[in-house]
Amino acid sequence: MLALRAVRKEAGNDLLRRAGMTLLGKGHTKRGAPHICYHSSNYFLNAPYDIMNVTYSVLDLAVVTEGQTHADAIRCSRQLAKEVEQMGYTRFWMAEHHNMENIASSATSLLLGHIAVATDTIRVGSGGVMLPNHSPLIIAEQFGTLATIYPDRIDLGLGRAPGTDQATAQAIRPDRMQQVRQFPRNVKQLQQYFSTDNSTSAVRAIPGEGTEVPIWILGSSTDSAHLAAAMGLPYAFASHFAPQQLHAALEVYRDNFQPSEQLEAPYVMPCVNVVAADTDEQAEWLSTSLKQMFMGVVTGDRRPMPAPVDDMSDVWTPREKMAVEQMLTYSFIGGPNTISEQLSDFLDQTGADEIMIASYIYDQTQRMRSHRLVADIMSS
């Protein structure tokens, strides 16, 4: 399948040339914002895809496993970032969560600085910051400071979910629901703070002003797709846990996209779970940790991620199994050949410009091995 795409790639390039579009491969603007690329344009021309034109990145939550401390989880995230940078991954994003025993990424901007200082070239960003939890000015100052220290390496992905339970959300910000309704306005305010045009304003983000940090819209429904399209921003979809509206959201986004100063054409990055190992059997066994972790999401029992088990039927009920498997629709589990086929099919179905990989694996060595296998697949 991959060989066929490689043979037919030049036909897609010819279509783009006749359409007068620039071929930029995995290109980005100087600020790291996705620009028009072969893959995105190829989607609209209904031309063949080549997996080697798809950028690949990592989503990490600093997941705590059984027997680990929070410090251990953070050290593992830092180690993983250093390794995947060498493997050719483009981004390393972390996500804001609160009041969860099994996730250590609550202070997202602090962790991103911890990751950025340990790496050299990989882009570091939020996947995402839940903006209604925060003042736009504070986020502009935090990410503007990161962008000042690590120029051309910082991304800001924004979501509007709480990233926690309702009681904790209320403790974070009592007027949060009002801020959810003001999310589009607050995104525009962030853009203003990052712009040099804000230099005469009474309220300024310093550091931050002039850094033009690339902003992404994150979502799991068509609502976020409409917003990303209207604002001309790149769109990351949380299909790794909310698969239901993936295809509808991508269609809405592409059909309604309005070019902006940051982005000239639609750019989509769905996130998927991947558990890759040397054999299908080993990957299936490793994936039982992922399934148990998501079972905790379903039941509300969010403990540190457990070790793999030999038989999930001893762990979950039929109802829990059905709920977890629905959430994990876009989870690719297997050896290299299986993963290659699954990723190829997914990219064919979505026309993704970039794919973000989440790998929830109990053993750190096996997790890095999984990312290595994915990198080998995506680059060969």
mmCIF file with all atom_site columns, N, CA and C in Angstrom, residues 12 57 67 80 128 140 149 161 174 192 199 205 219 238 247 254 282 317 326 336-337 371 376:
data_model
loop_
_atom_site.group_PDB
_atom_site.id
_atom_site.type_symbol
_atom_site.label_atom_id
_atom_site.label_alt_id
_atom_site.label_comp_id
_atom_site.label_asym_id
_atom_site.label_entity_id
_atom_site.label_seq_id
_atom_site.pdbx_PDB_ins_code
_atom_site.Cartn_x
_atom_site.Cartn_y
_atom_site.Cartn_z
_atom_site.occupancy
_atom_site.B_iso_or_equiv
_atom_site.pdbx_formal_charge
_atom_site.auth_seq_id
_atom_site.auth_comp_id
_atom_site.auth_asym_id
_atom_site.auth_atom_id
_atom_site.pdbx_PDB_model_num
ATOM 1  N N  . GLY A 1 12  ? 0.261   13.417 -8.039 1.00 0.00 ? 12  GLY A N  1
ATOM 2  C CA . GLY A 1 12  ? -0.314  14.438 -7.166 1.00 0.00 ? 12  GLY A CA 1
ATOM 3  C C  . GLY A 1 12  ? 0.458   15.736 -7.250 1.00 0.00 ? 12  GLY A C  1
ATOM 4  N N  . SER A 1 57  ? 3.979   13.590 15.410 1.00 0.00 ? 57  SER A N  1
ATOM 5  C CA . SER A 1 57  ? 4.279   14.265 16.658 1.00 0.00 ? 57  SER A CA 1
ATOM 6  C C  . SER A 1 57  ? 3.793   13.441 17.836 1.00 0.00 ? 57  SER A C  1
ATOM 7  N N  . GLY A 1 67  ? 3.411   2.374  41.149 1.00 0.00 ? 67  GLY A N  1
ATOM 8  C CA . GLY A 1 67  ? 4.735   2.330  41.744 1.00 0.00 ? 67  GLY A CA 1
ATOM 9  C C  . GLY A 1 67  ? 5.571   3.560  41.483 1.00 0.00 ? 67  GLY A C  1
ATOM 10 N N  . LEU A 1 80  ? 11.483  10.881 27.348 1.00 0.00 ? 80  LEU A N  1
ATOM 11 C CA . LEU A 1 80  ? 10.805  10.560 26.097 1.00 0.00 ? 80  LEU A CA 1
ATOM 12 C C  . LEU A 1 80  ? 10.972  11.688 25.086 1.00 0.00 ? 80  LEU A C  1
ATOM 13 N N  . GLY A 1 128 ? -4.043  20.432 25.292 1.00 0.00 ? 128 GLY A N  1
ATOM 14 C CA . GLY A 1 128 ? -3.746  21.847 25.210 1.00 0.00 ? 128 GLY A CA 1
ATOM 15 C C  . GLY A 1 128 ? -3.885  22.523 26.578 1.00 0.00 ? 128 GLY A C  1
ATOM 16 N N  . ALA A 1 140 ? -0.644  34.460 27.757 1.00 0.00 ? 140 ALA A N  1
ATOM 17 C CA . ALA A 1 140 ? 0.240   35.164 26.819 1.00 0.00 ? 140 ALA A CA 1
ATOM 18 C C  . ALA A 1 140 ? 1.600   35.413 27.454 1.00 0.00 ? 140 ALA A C  1
ATOM 19 N N  . ILE A 1 149 ? 12.525  32.519 25.446 1.00 0.00 ? 149 ILE A N  1
ATOM 20 C CA . ILE A 1 149 ? 13.671  31.683 25.814 1.00 0.00 ? 149 ILE A CA 1
ATOM 21 C C  . ILE A 1 149 ? 13.995  30.674 24.717 1.00 0.00 ? 149 ILE A C  1
ATOM 22 N N  . ALA A 1 161 ? -12.567 22.732 27.217 1.00 0.00 ? 161 ALA A N  1
ATOM 23 C CA . ALA A 1 161 ? -13.037 21.808 28.252 1.00 0.00 ? 161 ALA A CA 1
ATOM 24 C C  . ALA A 1 161 ? -12.346 22.122 29.574 1.00 0.00 ? 161 ALA A C  1
ATOM 25 N N  . PRO A 1 174 ? -14.460 30.180 39.392 1.00 0.00 ? 174 PRO A N  1
ATOM 26 C CA . PRO A 1 174 ? -15.901 30.146 39.636 1.00 0.00 ? 174 PRO A CA 1
ATOM 27 C C  . PRO A 1 174 ? -16.745 30.628 38.457 1.00 0.00 ? 174 PRO A C  1
ATOM 28 N N  . GLN A 1 192 ? -3.887  39.051 19.908 1.00 0.00 ? 192 GLN A N  1
ATOM 29 C CA . GLN A 1 192 ? -3.530  40.460 20.026 1.00 0.00 ? 192 GLN A CA 1
ATOM 30 C C  . GLN A 1 192 ? -2.336  40.655 20.953 1.00 0.00 ? 192 GLN A C  1
ATOM 31 N N  . SER A 1 199 ? 1.514   46.993 20.845 1.00 0.00 ? 199 SER A N  1
ATOM 32 C CA . SER A 1 199 ? 2.539   47.777 21.548 1.00 0.00 ? 199 SER A CA 1
ATOM 33 C C  . SER A 1 199 ? 2.021   49.090 22.110 1.00 0.00 ? 199 SER A C  1
ATOM 34 N N  . ALA A 1 205 ? 1.473   42.068 27.053 1.00 0.00 ? 205 ALA A N  1
ATOM 35 C CA . ALA A 1 205 ? 2.116   40.841 27.536 1.00 0.00 ? 205 ALA A CA 1
ATOM 36 C C  . ALA A 1 205 ? 3.620   40.987 27.341 1.00 0.00 ? 205 ALA A C  1
ATOM 37 N N  . GLY A 1 219 ? -10.121 20.285 19.704 1.00 0.00 ? 219 GLY A N  1
ATOM 38 C CA . GLY A 1 219 ? -11.530 19.996 19.900 1.00 0.00 ? 219 GLY A CA 1
ATOM 39 C C  . GLY A 1 219 ? -11.863 18.540 19.710 1.00 0.00 ? 219 GLY A C  1
ATOM 40 N N  . ALA A 1 238 ? -9.239  15.494 18.994 1.00 0.00 ? 238 ALA A N  1
ATOM 41 C CA . ALA A 1 238 ? -8.969  14.519 20.057 1.00 0.00 ? 238 ALA A CA 1
ATOM 42 C C  . ALA A 1 238 ? -9.605  13.167 19.768 1.00 0.00 ? 238 ALA A C  1
ATOM 43 N N  . HIS A 1 247 ? -14.847 12.679 11.573 1.00 0.00 ? 247 HIS A N  1
ATOM 44 C CA . HIS A 1 247 ? -14.987 12.932 10.135 1.00 0.00 ? 247 HIS A CA 1
ATOM 45 C C  . HIS A 1 247 ? -15.904 14.112 9.861  1.00 0.00 ? 247 HIS A C  1
ATOM 46 N N  . ARG A 1 254 ? -12.755 21.935 6.853  1.00 0.00 ? 254 ARG A N  1
ATOM 47 C CA . ARG A 1 254 ? -12.248 22.164 5.493  1.00 0.00 ? 254 ARG A CA 1
ATOM 48 C C  . ARG A 1 254 ? -13.232 22.954 4.642  1.00 0.00 ? 254 ARG A C  1
ATOM 49 N N  . GLN A 1 282 ? 2.618   -9.217 21.397 1.00 0.00 ? 282 GLN A N  1
ATOM 50 C CA . GLN A 1 282 ? 3.213   -8.396 22.445 1.00 0.00 ? 282 GLN A CA 1
ATOM 51 C C  . GLN A 1 282 ? 2.481   -7.064 22.569 1.00 0.00 ? 282 GLN A C  1
ATOM 52 N N  . THR A 1 317 ? -16.175 -5.431 32.968 1.00 0.00 ? 317 THR A N  1
ATOM 53 C CA . THR A 1 317 ? -17.485 -5.998 32.671 1.00 0.00 ? 317 THR A CA 1
ATOM 54 C C  . THR A 1 317 ? -17.770 -5.811 31.186 1.00 0.00 ? 317 THR A C  1
ATOM 55 N N  . GLN A 1 326 ? -15.318 1.751  22.427 1.00 0.00 ? 326 GLN A N  1
ATOM 56 C CA . GLN A 1 326 ? -15.855 2.857  21.645 1.00 0.00 ? 326 GLN A CA 1
ATOM 57 C C  . GLN A 1 326 ? -14.931 4.072  21.731 1.00 0.00 ? 326 GLN A C  1
ATOM 58 N N  . PRO A 1 336 ? 4.906   -3.989 13.510 1.00 0.00 ? 336 PRO A N  1
ATOM 59 C CA . PRO A 1 336 ? 5.160   -2.971 12.483 1.00 0.00 ? 336 PRO A CA 1
ATOM 60 C C  . PRO A 1 336 ? 4.250   -3.073 11.265 1.00 0.00 ? 336 PRO A C  1
ATOM 61 N N  . ASN A 1 337 ? 4.019   -4.259 10.732 1.00 0.00 ? 337 ASN A N  1
ATOM 62 C CA . ASN A 1 337 ? 3.173   -4.384 9.548  1.00 0.00 ? 337 ASN A CA 1
ATOM 63 C C  . ASN A 1 337 ? 1.737   -3.985 9.847  1.00 0.00 ? 337 ASN A C  1
ATOM 64 N N  . HIS A 1 371 ? 7.366   4.264  20.042 1.00 0.00 ? 371 HIS A N  1
ATOM 65 C CA . HIS A 1 371 ? 7.566   5.488  19.265 1.00 0.00 ? 371 HIS A CA 1
ATOM 66 C C  . HIS A 1 371 ? 8.641   5.296  18.194 1.00 0.00 ? 371 HIS A C  1
ATOM 67 N N  . ASP A 1 376 ? 9.918   4.773  12.411 1.00 0.00 ? 376 ASP A N  1
ATOM 68 C CA . ASP A 1 376 ? 10.451  3.994  11.290 1.00 0.00 ? 376 ASP A CA 1
ATOM 69 C C  . ASP A 1 376 ? 9.403   3.821  10.193 1.00 0.00 ? 376 ASP A C  1
#
